[in-house]
């Protein structure tokens, strides 16, 4: 580490170098709109909901319980830590001291801390690096500790985290166990602790873990070593592969190491992997991971909408990765993907009331499901509706910490000025600059930036023009009222701003048809609708006559139009209820005649993030077209 | 049981009632052609291959080994039994007496027999009905015992099987454990043992198991109770669901019970499930099961070709079910599905040399894989090429027993005469009838039946006209040379046959385009080619310039044509190698312009069953069309 950077702003990621400087939760306040509503529910409902569930299923009680009374899967500790991280970022929330005390008391004198391993009657420490998740749990503990250091000042939780990190360095450092964890996460956490404390050894250990992976030190599991990225060294890989959350956490950690060590080769390797992953292995929603079996990326272009796994945690991890790449490079494409993922996956997972969550985020639901019981753990990641808790419940706490730190993803600064990456009602104060952002985004495209305080010299306000605006006109109005067209990428205004200056950005959020790359076989012959950053879907509750969404055909030769309340009306047809009837065998001769036309209808579409909030339904994002040719 | 039917022909299934009477391996000989080649390789190579592998990985040695030396998964015993069954059906093979002795010695005095449970240091007997597979293993033991009774006469193996069956009745009968096995299989086995021995109690126990299932006696696993069909009683279910092999074995057992007890309601329930499963949940190949995660059926119309699981064992089980339904009802649709499944899944699994096998049978392979090592177990069901053995190696022995008993699936008899269901070079002798079938089917469509011996009174020869012939003309020529068109279903000739009479059937096996039901989203905008019962595919080794199969577009407005050596040449286009290039994001505006046309080319297609026999390749069954509209 070049320097002790304690006293950095209240941010999850504080690189000591890189293109952009993050702004902290003490510098950016979200004051209204889409994200403020969700952050309010998160702070006032979801944090308690997660704590209550973990109390109920015994995960909190594991710290201090007897071996035979321990509850939950081997990684249950990590969810406690993720919740503590979320609570720490949230300035309003009292982090429960007795819980932190219990964790601290449970820690062994040498820093070891895990409720599932190491005690008499349990498997020995580090006897199962592939599946035991011990280092993974430290990772989340350390992230919680960093949150405490930055948001609350060094306290007990931070001390526990440091002792654990010291133990990791002593145990897995040079001369120690030459292994890695089956689930990456410790890497990014150790770098952040190095940043927060100035301790070089944490960074060194993270770099060691990154370089150690990919050499087949973990057993070859049924899914193959790519499952935990142990098939290829990070520097040699060309695409993200294997378990999506693992792959994305590892990539985030590799970026952190690359930035702190000035390792351009490593950074370029991750950028290359990100590029191919985005071009070939990412859903329209930004979701990643198409296999249910191993929660993994599929091969290139394997993106089935009906079997989309698109785990909520993978979306959290993807935003983490994109944010690190944005800070390192300043390139808006990383903020583009983060925006898409935040609005369409992170925002989709929690219910409106903040008490239930999607684990997997399918893009096509064929059967109306039944409501999961409100008072039971869901044994399944794949539920038809949001569930209050899961046997493996990584997603709710990951959503909670992401919403808690979300203001940190909105803006950055550099020597030239200030950059706005995500648009929300917000107040930003940093250095000599204070400004307010006012917007109804993403419902409407107007974003107004009002300068309240400014240094008495010229500086640059940068605004991301989203890639989704391509082909349409975005307009930027400067404080003098001069308007100009701006294009996807970055628009800048450099001037000697005065308090009271207003800058206005008008983004073209009218709905538009989106077609997939022809290599994505699973959605051939279909189109989707996007409006601004929001992906839309057809949901059966909006269809007349009790139809399911498979009755929908749309006509992309006519533009979709805005409907009331953020809906979109898409031109199309509805098949008669119940049609078509089954043939005994669903394959037959190519029929050159047009299929019978359905009833012409405007199809009401709703934002994907809002689906399944009105009871059991069927849903699809990709809609077949009214192409008259063939049977398809 | 109505009567002791010991002395029934050498058949796997010998119902005491039903529409058709099966012919035994002592009545039907396959003398040449497609299946004779495969049966020869099976008998001379694959049986030894399976025995050698099980010797090597320790599964044979488990019978007699110490607890700590036991090898393999909890169901490893079942593969030993399946191999013994296969060996028993094969008249040329000496069933290894020392192995049977070892199994007999290992059996407990009360009939219990399992190498994974029940000894000191192991889990107790029946302590894990959901996952322990103890009853499943008995099922395969009993099927091996039945094969021995019928093909070799009652011997040691049959005695072991009867003792096990008696133990099952004593333990799980009225007043005993009120449970079922997590993996159905015991049901069909017990009915067959009842048929082979005349012991009513085996049938009663099977009926009890069938009725007990579906009441949630097994734990709710991550996949849901549908995984092991414990979600709904068999009589109430409307479709096959959950783990495909489990679902199909259970359905087969339910048919057996229904037939023996005259339970029309139960039979009708299974027929209804079969109908919907075939109409909505079956691949073009006849393959069943579209989820890798839980090896299960997907929802209706979820049939992704690139993630097709289509387990080889499910195809074996599907043929077992269809055969039972054919015997019960006489309806040719069941033989249609069996034919499709035999030629396109069962025949696809083993390599030409009989030393490696597909476990899963995908319909679209995107990456050229690497050859699995010839001398190691494959940890994965999903291999890019056939593997010599698997950590879970249910499929090789299932193929082996199916090929061994395959002649039993060709023909049946009833009071009116003889029915030919599957076409192969064969000699059939039953009652007063002897005939020879000569054919190059499925390469060519001509089937000649020559009567060698006949009773001196009229009888009916029935010939299945396959459903795939729909829309084309099949011709039947009677012994007088009179020709008539015949249609899918059953064609009959009733006459006073004379020795030397020849009947000729000409089936239209020219290649034809096949389109999918529009509700199968995963293959919208594509077509496939079928020729007779064979499904075809494009394999990269047949494409010029090192292209992969994603370069192929076909033009279904022009008919495909026969090529040399059972290939088909399909009109179409080939994209330039490497095209198209990646966009940074694979979703964009709908482009009304036609995509650039590829190079016009005849695309060489090969039978699907033959793919991956020429080294690593990419492959697809469903081929996108040259539709000029949009980006798709």
Coordinates of C-alpha atoms in Angstrom, one line a residue, chain B residues 88-467:
Chain B
X88 CA -29.0 -63.6 -18.4
X89 CA -31.0 -62.5 -21.5
X90 CA -28.0 -63.0 -23.8
X91 CA -28.0 -66.7 -24.6
X92 CA -24.3 -66.8 -25.5
X93 CA -23.0 -65.3 -22.3
X94 CA -21.9 -67.2 -19.3
X95 CA -23.3 -65.5 -16.2
X96 CA -20.3 -65.4 -13.9
X97 CA -21.1 -68.0 -11.1
X98 CA -18.5 -66.7 -8.6
X99 CA -20.2 -63.2 -8.7
X100 CA -23.6 -64.8 -8.1
X101 CA -22.2 -66.8 -5.3
X102 CA -20.7 -63.7 -3.7
X103 CA -24.0 -62.0 -3.9
X104 CA -25.8 -65.0 -2.4
X105 CA -23.3 -65.2 0.4
X106 CA -23.7 -61.5 1.2
X107 CA -27.4 -61.8 1.6
X108 CA -28.5 -61.7 5.2
X109 CA -30.5 -64.6 6.6
X110 CA -33.7 -62.5 6.6
X111 CA -33.2 -61.7 2.9
X112 CA -31.9 -58.2 3.3
X113 CA -29.2 -57.5 0.7
X114 CA -27.4 -54.2 0.3
X115 CA -23.7 -53.3 0.4
X116 CA -24.2 -49.7 1.5
X117 CA -26.5 -50.0 4.5
X118 CA -27.1 -52.1 7.6
X119 CA -23.7 -53.3 8.7
X120 CA -21.9 -51.9 11.8
X121 CA -20.3 -48.6 10.7
X122 CA -23.0 -48.0 8.0
X123 CA -26.3 -46.2 8.2
X124 CA -29.0 -48.5 9.4
X125 CA -31.3 -50.4 7.0
X126 CA -34.1 -48.2 5.7
X127 CA -32.9 -45.2 7.6
X128 CA -33.0 -43.1 4.4
X129 CA -35.8 -44.3 2.1
X130 CA -35.7 -41.0 0.1
X131 CA -32.1 -41.3 -1.0
X132 CA -30.9 -44.7 0.0
X133 CA -32.1 -46.7 -3.0
X134 CA -32.4 -50.0 -1.1
X135 CA -35.7 -50.9 -2.7
X136 CA -34.5 -49.7 -6.0
X137 CA -31.6 -52.1 -5.8
X138 CA -33.9 -55.0 -5.0
X139 CA -35.9 -54.0 -8.0
X140 CA -33.0 -54.5 -10.3
X141 CA -32.0 -57.7 -8.4
X142 CA -35.4 -59.1 -9.0
X143 CA -35.4 -58.2 -12.7
X144 CA -32.1 -60.1 -13.0
X145 CA -33.7 -63.0 -11.1
X146 CA -36.7 -63.0 -13.5
X147 CA -34.3 -63.0 -16.5
X148 CA -32.6 -66.0 -15.0
X149 CA -35.8 -67.8 -14.4
X150 CA -37.0 -67.2 -17.9
X151 CA -33.8 -67.5 -19.9
X152 CA -31.9 -70.0 -17.9
X153 CA -34.2 -71.7 -15.5
X154 CA -34.4 -71.1 -11.8
X155 CA -30.9 -70.9 -10.3
X156 CA -29.0 -69.2 -7.5
X157 CA -29.7 -65.6 -8.7
X158 CA -33.4 -66.3 -8.9
X159 CA -33.3 -67.7 -5.3
X160 CA -31.5 -64.6 -4.0
X161 CA -34.1 -62.4 -5.8
X162 CA -37.0 -64.4 -4.3
X163 CA -35.5 -64.2 -0.8
X164 CA -35.1 -60.4 -1.2
X165 CA -38.7 -60.1 -2.5
X166 CA -40.0 -62.1 0.5
X167 CA -38.0 -59.8 2.8
X168 CA -39.6 -56.7 1.1
X169 CA -43.1 -58.1 1.5
X170 CA -42.4 -58.9 5.2
X171 CA -40.8 -55.5 5.9
X172 CA -43.0 -53.2 3.8
X173 CA -46.3 -55.1 3.7
X174 CA -49.3 -54.5 5.8
X175 CA -48.3 -53.7 9.3
X176 CA -44.7 -53.0 8.3
X177 CA -42.9 -49.8 7.3
X178 CA -45.4 -47.6 5.5
X179 CA -42.9 -46.2 3.2
X180 CA -41.8 -46.1 -0.5
X181 CA -38.4 -45.9 -2.1
X182 CA -37.2 -42.5 -3.3
X183 CA -36.5 -44.2 -6.7
X184 CA -39.3 -46.3 -8.1
X185 CA -38.3 -49.6 -9.7
X186 CA -39.3 -52.2 -7.2
X187 CA -42.9 -52.0 -8.4
X188 CA -42.4 -53.3 -11.9
X189 CA -39.9 -55.8 -10.7
X190 CA -42.3 -57.3 -8.1
X191 CA -45.1 -57.7 -10.6
X192 CA -42.8 -59.5 -13.0
X193 CA -41.6 -61.8 -10.2
X194 CA -45.3 -62.5 -9.4
X195 CA -45.8 -63.3 -13.1
X196 CA -42.7 -65.5 -13.2
X197 CA -43.5 -67.4 -10.0
X198 CA -47.3 -67.1 -9.6
X199 CA -46.9 -65.7 -6.1
X200 CA -49.7 -63.3 -5.5
X201 CA -48.0 -61.6 -2.6
X202 CA -45.4 -59.9 -4.8
X203 CA -48.2 -58.4 -6.9
X204 CA -50.0 -57.2 -3.7
X205 CA -46.8 -55.6 -2.5
X206 CA -46.3 -53.8 -5.8
X207 CA -49.9 -52.5 -5.8
X208 CA -49.4 -51.3 -2.2
X209 CA -46.2 -49.4 -3.2
X210 CA -48.0 -47.8 -6.2
X211 CA -50.9 -46.7 -4.1
X212 CA -48.7 -45.5 -1.2
X213 CA -46.8 -43.1 -3.4
X214 CA -47.9 -39.5 -3.8
X215 CA -49.0 -39.0 -0.2
X216 CA -45.9 -37.1 0.9
X217 CA -44.3 -39.8 3.0
X218 CA -40.9 -38.8 1.7
X219 CA -39.2 -35.6 2.8
X220 CA -39.8 -32.4 0.7
X221 CA -36.4 -32.1 -1.0
X222 CA -34.9 -29.0 -2.7
X223 CA -36.5 -30.1 -6.0
X224 CA -39.9 -30.6 -4.5
X225 CA -41.7 -33.9 -3.9
X226 CA -42.6 -34.2 -7.6
X227 CA -38.9 -35.2 -8.0
X228 CA -39.8 -38.7 -6.7
X229 CA -43.5 -38.6 -7.7
X230 CA -44.5 -38.2 -4.1
X231 CA -46.5 -35.1 -4.8
X232 CA -49.6 -36.7 -6.2
X233 CA -51.1 -40.2 -6.2
X234 CA -50.5 -42.0 -9.5
X235 CA -54.2 -42.1 -10.2
X236 CA -54.5 -38.3 -9.9
X237 CA -51.5 -37.2 -11.9
X238 CA -52.2 -35.9 -15.4
X239 CA -48.6 -35.8 -16.7
X240 CA -45.2 -37.4 -16.0
X241 CA -43.1 -35.0 -13.9
X242 CA -40.1 -34.9 -11.7
X243 CA -37.0 -37.1 -12.2
X244 CA -37.6 -38.7 -15.6
X245 CA -36.3 -42.2 -14.9
X246 CA -38.2 -42.3 -11.6
X247 CA -41.4 -41.2 -13.3
X248 CA -41.1 -43.7 -16.1
X249 CA -40.2 -46.7 -14.0
X250 CA -43.1 -45.9 -11.7
X251 CA -45.5 -45.5 -14.6
X252 CA -44.3 -48.9 -16.0
X253 CA -44.9 -50.5 -12.6
X254 CA -48.4 -48.9 -12.4
X255 CA -49.3 -50.4 -15.8
X256 CA -48.1 -53.8 -14.6
X257 CA -50.2 -53.5 -11.5
X258 CA -53.2 -52.2 -13.4
X259 CA -53.0 -55.1 -16.0
X260 CA -52.7 -57.8 -13.4
X261 CA -55.4 -56.5 -11.1
X262 CA -57.8 -55.4 -13.9
X263 CA -57.6 -51.9 -12.7
X264 CA -58.9 -49.9 -15.6
X265 CA -58.8 -46.6 -13.8
X266 CA -55.1 -46.9 -13.0
X267 CA -54.3 -47.9 -16.6
X268 CA -56.3 -45.0 -17.9
X269 CA -54.4 -42.6 -15.6
X270 CA -51.1 -43.7 -17.0
X271 CA -52.3 -43.6 -20.6
X272 CA -53.4 -40.0 -19.9
X273 CA -50.1 -39.1 -18.4
X274 CA -48.3 -40.7 -21.4
X275 CA -50.4 -38.7 -23.8
X276 CA -49.7 -35.4 -22.3
X277 CA -46.0 -36.2 -21.8
X278 CA -45.6 -37.2 -25.4
X279 CA -47.6 -34.1 -26.6
X280 CA -45.7 -31.6 -24.5
X281 CA -42.6 -32.9 -22.8
X282 CA -40.8 -35.1 -25.3
X283 CA -37.9 -34.3 -27.6
X284 CA -38.0 -35.0 -31.3
X285 CA -35.7 -37.9 -30.6
X286 CA -38.1 -39.4 -28.1
X287 CA -35.8 -38.3 -25.3
X288 CA -37.4 -37.3 -22.1
X289 CA -36.2 -35.0 -19.3
X290 CA -35.0 -31.4 -20.0
X291 CA -33.5 -30.4 -16.7
X292 CA -29.9 -31.0 -15.8
X293 CA -30.4 -29.9 -12.3
X294 CA -32.7 -32.6 -11.1
X295 CA -32.7 -34.9 -14.2
X296 CA -36.4 -34.1 -14.5
X297 CA -39.1 -33.3 -16.9
X298 CA -39.5 -29.6 -17.4
X299 CA -42.8 -27.8 -17.6
X300 CA -44.9 -28.3 -20.7
X301 CA -43.0 -27.2 -23.8
X302 CA -39.7 -26.6 -22.0
X303 CA -37.6 -28.6 -24.4
X304 CA -34.3 -26.7 -24.8
X305 CA -32.1 -28.6 -27.4
X306 CA -28.8 -27.2 -26.0
X307 CA -29.6 -28.2 -22.4
X308 CA -31.5 -31.4 -23.3
X309 CA -30.8 -33.9 -20.6
X310 CA -32.5 -36.8 -22.3
X311 CA -30.9 -39.3 -20.1
X312 CA -30.1 -42.6 -21.8
X313 CA -31.8 -44.4 -18.8
X314 CA -35.0 -42.4 -19.4
X315 CA -35.1 -43.6 -22.9
X316 CA -34.8 -47.2 -21.7
X317 CA -37.5 -46.6 -19.2
X318 CA -39.7 -44.9 -21.8
X319 CA -39.4 -48.0 -24.1
X320 CA -40.3 -50.2 -21.1
X321 CA -43.4 -48.1 -20.5
X322 CA -44.5 -47.9 -24.1
X323 CA -44.0 -51.7 -24.5
X324 CA -46.3 -52.4 -21.5
X325 CA -48.9 -50.0 -22.9
X326 CA -48.7 -51.6 -26.3
X327 CA -49.2 -55.1 -24.8
X328 CA -52.1 -53.8 -22.8
X329 CA -53.9 -51.9 -25.5
X330 CA -52.6 -53.0 -28.9
X331 CA -52.4 -49.4 -30.0
X332 CA -49.6 -48.7 -32.5
X333 CA -48.9 -45.2 -31.1
X334 CA -47.0 -46.9 -28.3
X335 CA -44.8 -48.8 -30.7
X336 CA -44.3 -45.5 -32.6
X337 CA -42.7 -43.8 -29.6
X338 CA -40.7 -46.9 -28.8
X339 CA -39.2 -47.0 -32.3
X340 CA -38.3 -43.3 -32.2
X341 CA -36.7 -43.7 -28.8
X342 CA -34.8 -46.8 -29.7
X343 CA -33.3 -45.4 -33.0
X344 CA -32.6 -41.9 -31.7
X345 CA -31.7 -42.3 -28.0
X346 CA -30.9 -45.9 -27.1
X347 CA -28.9 -46.3 -30.3
X348 CA -27.1 -43.0 -29.8
X349 CA -25.7 -43.7 -26.3
X350 CA -23.1 -46.4 -27.1
X351 CA -20.2 -45.7 -29.4
X352 CA -19.7 -47.8 -32.5
X353 CA -17.1 -49.9 -30.6
X354 CA -19.4 -50.4 -27.6
X355 CA -16.8 -49.1 -25.1
X356 CA -18.2 -45.7 -24.3
X357 CA -21.6 -44.2 -23.7
X358 CA -23.6 -41.0 -23.6
X359 CA -25.3 -40.5 -20.3
X360 CA -27.2 -37.3 -21.4
X361 CA -28.2 -37.0 -25.1
X362 CA -28.2 -33.3 -26.0
X363 CA -29.7 -32.1 -29.3
X364 CA -27.3 -29.2 -29.7
X365 CA -23.6 -29.2 -28.9
X366 CA -22.1 -25.7 -29.1
X367 CA -18.5 -26.4 -28.1
X368 CA -16.1 -29.0 -29.5
X369 CA -15.2 -30.9 -26.5
X370 CA -12.2 -33.0 -25.7
X371 CA -12.1 -36.8 -25.6
X372 CA -12.7 -38.1 -22.1
X373 CA -9.8 -40.1 -20.9
X374 CA -10.2 -43.8 -21.9
X375 CA -9.1 -45.1 -18.5
X376 CA -10.9 -42.9 -16.0
X377 CA -14.4 -42.6 -14.7
X378 CA -16.2 -39.5 -15.9
X379 CA -17.4 -37.5 -12.9
X380 CA -20.0 -35.9 -15.1
X381 CA -23.2 -37.0 -16.8
X382 CA -22.7 -34.3 -19.3
X383 CA -19.7 -35.1 -21.4
X384 CA -18.9 -33.7 -24.8
X385 CA -18.1 -37.2 -26.0
X386 CA -19.1 -40.6 -25.0
X387 CA -17.2 -41.7 -21.8
X388 CA -16.1 -45.3 -20.9
X389 CA -17.6 -45.2 -17.4
X390 CA -19.2 -42.7 -15.0
X391 CA -19.1 -42.1 -11.3
X392 CA -22.9 -42.8 -11.6
X393 CA -22.9 -45.4 -14.3
X394 CA -26.5 -46.4 -14.7
X395 CA -26.7 -45.9 -18.4
X396 CA -24.2 -48.4 -19.8
X397 CA -25.8 -51.4 -18.1
X398 CA -29.2 -50.1 -19.0
X399 CA -28.3 -50.0 -22.7
X400 CA -26.7 -53.4 -22.3
X401 CA -29.9 -55.1 -20.9
X402 CA -32.0 -53.3 -23.5
X403 CA -30.0 -54.5 -26.4
X404 CA -29.9 -58.0 -25.0
X405 CA -33.6 -58.2 -24.8
X406 CA -34.4 -56.1 -27.9
X407 CA -35.8 -59.0 -30.0
X408 CA -38.5 -59.2 -27.4
X409 CA -39.8 -55.8 -28.6
X410 CA -40.2 -56.7 -32.2
X411 CA -43.4 -58.8 -32.4
X412 CA -46.4 -60.1 -30.5
X413 CA -49.2 -62.6 -31.1
X414 CA -52.9 -62.8 -30.3
X415 CA -55.7 -65.2 -31.2
X416 CA -55.9 -63.7 -34.6
X417 CA -52.3 -64.0 -35.6
X418 CA -49.0 -62.2 -35.4
X419 CA -48.1 -58.5 -35.2
X420 CA -44.9 -56.9 -36.3
X421 CA -44.1 -53.7 -34.4
X422 CA -40.5 -53.0 -35.2
X423 CA -38.7 -53.8 -38.4
X424 CA -35.4 -55.7 -38.5
X425 CA -34.0 -58.7 -40.2
X426 CA -35.4 -61.4 -38.1
X427 CA -36.7 -65.0 -37.9
X428 CA -39.8 -65.5 -35.9
X429 CA -41.2 -68.8 -34.9
X430 CA -44.3 -69.1 -32.6
X431 CA -47.1 -71.5 -32.5
X432 CA -47.5 -72.9 -35.9
X433 CA -46.0 -69.8 -37.6
X434 CA -42.5 -69.3 -38.8
X435 CA -41.5 -66.3 -40.9
X436 CA -38.5 -64.3 -41.9
X437 CA -38.3 -60.6 -42.1
X438 CA -35.8 -59.1 -44.5
X439 CA -35.1 -55.4 -44.6
X440 CA -32.4 -52.7 -44.7
X441 CA -34.6 -50.6 -42.5
X442 CA -34.2 -47.8 -41.6
X443 CA -31.8 -47.1 -44.4
X444 CA -34.4 -48.3 -46.8
X445 CA -38.1 -48.6 -46.5
X446 CA -38.7 -52.1 -47.9
X447 CA -39.7 -54.8 -45.5
X448 CA -40.3 -58.3 -46.9
X449 CA -42.0 -60.9 -44.8
X450 CA -41.6 -64.5 -46.0
X451 CA -43.8 -67.2 -44.6
X452 CA -41.9 -70.4 -43.9
X453 CA -44.5 -72.2 -41.9
X454 CA -48.1 -71.5 -41.3
X455 CA -51.1 -73.2 -39.7
X456 CA -53.5 -74.6 -42.3
X457 CA -56.2 -72.0 -41.6
X458 CA -56.5 -68.2 -42.1
X459 CA -54.8 -65.9 -39.7
X460 CA -53.9 -62.2 -39.7
X461 CA -50.5 -60.6 -40.1
X462 CA -50.5 -57.1 -38.7
X463 CA -47.9 -54.6 -39.6
X464 CA -47.4 -51.2 -37.9
X465 CA -47.4 -48.3 -40.3
X466 CA -45.4 -45.7 -38.5
X467 CA -46.9 -42.4 -37.7

